[in-house]
Coordinates of C-alpha atoms and ligand atoms in Angstrom, one line a residue:
M1 CA -35.5 19.4 -0.4
N2 CA -38.3 17.2 0.7
Q3 CA -37.0 13.7 1.8
L4 CA -39.9 12.0 0.1
L5 CA -39.0 13.4 -3.3
L6 CA -35.4 12.3 -2.8
D7 CA -36.5 8.8 -1.7
E8 CA -38.6 8.6 -4.9
G9 CA -35.7 9.3 -7.1
F10 CA -36.2 13.0 -7.6
P11 CA -33.1 14.2 -9.5
H12 CA -31.4 16.2 -6.7
R13 CA -28.2 16.4 -8.7
P14 CA -29.2 18.1 -11.9
R15 CA -27.7 17.5 -15.4
R16 CA -25.0 20.0 -16.0
E17 CA -23.0 21.2 -19.0
L18 CA -19.6 22.1 -17.7
A19 CA -18.4 23.5 -21.0
P20 CA -19.7 23.3 -24.5
G21 CA -19.8 19.6 -25.4
A22 CA -19.1 18.4 -21.8
V23 CA -22.1 17.1 -20.1
H24 CA -22.6 15.4 -16.7
I25 CA -25.8 13.3 -16.3
P26 CA -26.1 12.0 -12.7
A27 CA -27.6 8.6 -12.1
W28 CA -27.7 7.5 -15.8
L29 CA -27.3 3.8 -15.0
T30 CA -29.7 1.9 -12.8
L31 CA -28.2 -0.2 -10.0
E32 CA -29.1 -3.3 -12.0
Q33 CA -27.1 -2.1 -15.0
Q34 CA -24.2 -1.2 -12.7
R35 CA -24.2 -4.7 -11.2
W36 CA -24.3 -6.2 -14.7
L37 CA -21.4 -4.1 -15.8
V38 CA -19.4 -5.0 -12.7
A39 CA -20.0 -8.7 -13.5
Q40 CA -18.7 -8.1 -17.0
F41 CA -15.7 -6.3 -15.6
N42 CA -14.8 -9.3 -13.4
E43 CA -14.6 -11.4 -16.5
W44 CA -12.7 -8.9 -18.6
A45 CA -10.2 -8.5 -15.7
T46 CA -9.0 -12.1 -15.9
G47 CA -8.0 -12.2 -19.5
P48 CA -7.0 -12.9 -22.2
V49 CA -5.0 -9.7 -21.3
P50 CA -5.3 -9.5 -17.5
I51 CA -5.9 -6.2 -15.9
R52 CA -2.7 -4.4 -15.2
A53 CA -1.1 -1.1 -14.2
A54 CA 0.4 0.4 -17.4
R55 CA 3.8 1.9 -17.1
V56 CA 4.1 5.6 -18.1
R57 CA 7.6 7.0 -18.4
G58 CA 8.9 4.2 -16.3
R59 CA 6.4 4.5 -13.5
E60 CA 3.4 2.3 -12.9
M61 CA 0.1 4.1 -13.0
S62 CA -1.9 3.8 -9.7
V63 CA -4.9 2.9 -11.8
Q64 CA -5.3 -0.6 -13.2
M65 CA -6.7 -1.0 -16.7
V66 CA -8.2 -3.6 -19.0
C67 CA -9.2 -2.8 -22.6
L68 CA -11.8 -3.9 -25.1
G69 CA -11.5 -3.6 -28.9
W70 CA -8.1 -2.1 -28.9
H71 CA -5.3 -2.3 -26.3
W72 CA -4.0 1.0 -24.9
Q73 CA -0.3 0.6 -24.2
P74 CA 0.5 4.0 -23.2
Y75 CA 0.0 6.5 -25.9
R76 CA -0.9 4.1 -28.7
Y77 CA -3.5 1.5 -29.6
S78 CA -2.7 -2.0 -30.7
R79 CA -4.7 -5.2 -31.2
T80 CA -2.3 -7.3 -29.3
A81 CA -0.9 -6.5 -25.8
T82 CA 2.7 -6.6 -26.7
D83 CA 3.5 -4.8 -23.5
V84 CA 1.7 -7.4 -21.3
N85 CA 1.5 -10.9 -22.6
G86 CA 1.2 -10.7 -26.3
A87 CA -2.4 -11.8 -26.4
R88 CA -5.1 -10.3 -28.5
V89 CA -7.4 -7.9 -26.7
L90 CA -11.1 -8.9 -26.2
D91 CA -13.5 -7.8 -28.9
F92 CA -15.5 -4.6 -28.3
P93 CA -19.0 -5.8 -27.7
D94 CA -22.0 -4.6 -29.8
W95 CA -24.0 -3.9 -26.7
M96 CA -21.3 -1.4 -25.7
A97 CA -21.6 0.4 -29.0
R98 CA -25.3 0.7 -28.5
L99 CA -24.8 1.9 -24.9
G100 CA -22.3 4.5 -26.2
R101 CA -24.7 5.7 -28.8
K102 CA -27.5 6.0 -26.3
A103 CA -25.2 8.0 -24.0
V104 CA -24.2 10.4 -26.7
A105 CA -27.8 10.8 -27.8
D106 CA -28.8 11.6 -24.3
A107 CA -26.0 14.0 -23.7
V108 CA -25.6 15.9 -26.9
E109 CA -28.5 17.3 -28.9
H110 CA -26.8 16.7 -32.3
T111 CA -23.4 15.3 -33.1
P112 CA -21.8 18.4 -34.6
S113 CA -20.7 16.7 -37.8
G114 CA -23.8 14.4 -38.0
E115 CA -21.2 11.6 -38.1
A116 CA -22.5 8.3 -36.8
Y117 CA -21.1 7.3 -33.4
E118 CA -19.4 4.0 -34.0
P119 CA -17.2 3.4 -30.9
D120 CA -14.6 0.6 -31.1
V121 CA -12.6 0.8 -27.9
A122 CA -13.2 0.9 -24.2
L123 CA -10.6 1.6 -21.5
V124 CA -11.8 0.2 -18.3
N125 CA -10.0 1.5 -15.2
Y126 CA -10.1 0.3 -11.6
Y127 CA -9.2 2.7 -8.8
D128 CA -8.4 1.5 -5.3
D129 CA -8.7 3.9 -2.4
S130 CA -5.4 5.7 -3.2
A131 CA -5.5 5.7 -7.0
R132 CA -5.5 8.9 -9.0
M133 CA -5.2 10.0 -12.6
G134 CA -3.2 13.0 -13.5
M135 CA -4.4 15.7 -15.8
H136 CA -4.2 14.5 -19.4
Q137 CA -5.9 14.8 -22.8
D138 CA -7.4 11.8 -24.6
K139 CA -5.7 12.3 -27.9
D140 CA -4.5 8.9 -29.0
E141 CA -7.6 8.5 -31.2
L142 CA -7.7 9.6 -34.8
S143 CA -11.4 10.4 -34.5
R144 CA -12.5 13.4 -32.5
A145 CA -15.9 11.8 -31.8
P146 CA -17.1 12.2 -28.1
V147 CA -15.7 10.2 -25.2
V148 CA -18.4 8.5 -23.1
S149 CA -17.4 7.9 -19.4
L150 CA -19.4 5.7 -17.0
S151 CA -18.6 5.5 -13.3
I152 CA -19.4 2.7 -10.9
G153 CA -18.6 2.2 -7.2
D154 CA -16.9 4.8 -5.0
T155 CA -17.5 8.4 -5.8
C156 CA -14.5 10.3 -7.2
R157 CA -13.5 13.9 -7.5
F158 CA -13.1 14.5 -11.2
R159 CA -11.3 17.6 -12.5
F160 CA -12.4 18.8 -15.9
G161 CA -10.2 21.5 -17.4
N162 CA -9.5 23.5 -20.5
T163 CA -8.0 22.5 -23.9
E164 CA -4.9 24.6 -23.5
S165 CA -3.1 23.3 -20.4
R166 CA -3.5 21.1 -17.4
N167 CA -3.7 24.2 -15.2
R168 CA -6.7 26.5 -14.3
P169 CA -9.4 27.1 -15.3
Y170 CA -10.9 23.8 -14.3
T171 CA -14.0 22.6 -12.6
D172 CA -14.1 19.9 -9.9
I173 CA -17.2 17.7 -9.8
D174 CA -18.1 14.5 -8.0
L175 CA -18.8 11.5 -10.2
E176 CA -20.9 9.0 -8.3
S177 CA -21.9 5.4 -9.1
G178 CA -24.1 5.4 -12.2
D179 CA -23.1 8.8 -13.5
L180 CA -22.5 9.5 -17.1
F181 CA -20.0 12.1 -18.4
V182 CA -19.7 12.8 -22.1
F183 CA -17.1 15.2 -23.6
G184 CA -17.0 16.0 -27.3
G185 CA -17.1 18.9 -29.7
P186 CA -15.1 21.9 -28.4
S187 CA -14.4 20.0 -25.2
R188 CA -13.1 16.8 -26.8
L189 CA -9.4 17.6 -26.1
A190 CA -9.9 19.2 -22.6
Y191 CA -7.5 18.1 -20.0
H192 CA -9.1 16.0 -17.2
G193 CA -8.1 13.8 -14.3
V194 CA -9.2 12.2 -11.1
T195 CA -7.8 13.8 -7.9
K196 CA -9.4 11.7 -5.2
I197 CA -11.5 8.6 -4.5
Y198 CA -13.9 8.7 -1.6
P199 CA -13.5 5.3 0.0
G200 CA -16.7 3.6 1.3
T201 CA -19.1 5.7 -0.8
A202 CA -20.2 3.0 -3.3
P203 CA -24.0 2.5 -2.9
S204 CA -25.1 -0.9 -1.8
G205 CA -26.4 -2.9 -4.8
C206 CA -24.0 -1.4 -7.3
G207 CA -22.0 -4.7 -7.4
L208 CA -18.7 -3.3 -6.3
A209 CA -17.7 -3.6 -2.6
Q210 CA -14.8 -1.2 -2.8
G211 CA -13.0 1.0 -5.3
R212 CA -14.2 2.6 -8.5
I213 CA -14.6 1.4 -12.0
N214 CA -14.6 3.9 -14.9
I215 CA -15.4 2.8 -18.4
T216 CA -14.5 5.2 -21.2
I217 CA -16.0 4.3 -24.6
R218 CA -14.3 5.9 -27.5
M219 CA -14.0 5.9 -31.3
T220 CA -10.4 5.4 -32.5
G221 CA -11.0 6.1 -36.2
M222 CA -8.5 3.3 -36.9
D223 CA -8.9 0.4 -39.3
G224 CA -7.9 -3.2 -38.9
Ligands
SIN1 C1 -9.8 8.7 -18.0 O1 -9.6 9.9 -18.1 O2 -9.4 7.9 -18.8 C2 -10.6 8.2 -16.8 C3 -11.4 9.3 -16.2 C4 -12.2 8.7 -15.0 O3 -11.7 7.8 -14.3 O4 -13.2 9.3 -14.7
MN2 MN1 -8.9 10.4 -20.1

């Protein structure tokens, strides 16, 4: 492809539907939006519930997580971080609900049920060079509304599988800084994971010198 077109922002990585309801939209966030989100992340990470590696079946995850709206303390949501310091989790910001709605509207033509997308939780993960996330389903939510995933910083290798098991068939794609991935509808309970971080691939100007931030915006369907 012509370098001039690439330089002018021609979308050389096309939008792609990996499976029904699972859509990858490259370069959805501008660099300025990415920088702003990184600045927010730096505030979230320091408290009231500081960023931490959750323990799953006695082992610390390699990923560090901070939550908004609800605290995820493996496999359940609570308002207070009883597994960390007992503090109440930060509120889920209105601007993030709007961002989530825009993401779903851009990714999915119609929400299958016509249900309004009212996200109320974000899990914000930080990956260092060696962090990974094993294949899992996002199924701690009562609602089956779509999950919105935003990536900032280093590129990762993301594995998106099927709803039956963590094994094949799956598709590996690269999620770069600024990319959006939405999975809902028939793909809402698909297994997925992060198999690799590519150190040193964050674009200059994204606000993150090293590592990768992933923000997943979700709707718990829970009250209170
Ligand atoms: C997750 O599955 O919660 C995170 C996925 C990602 O980091 O892209
Ligand atoms: Mn997940």
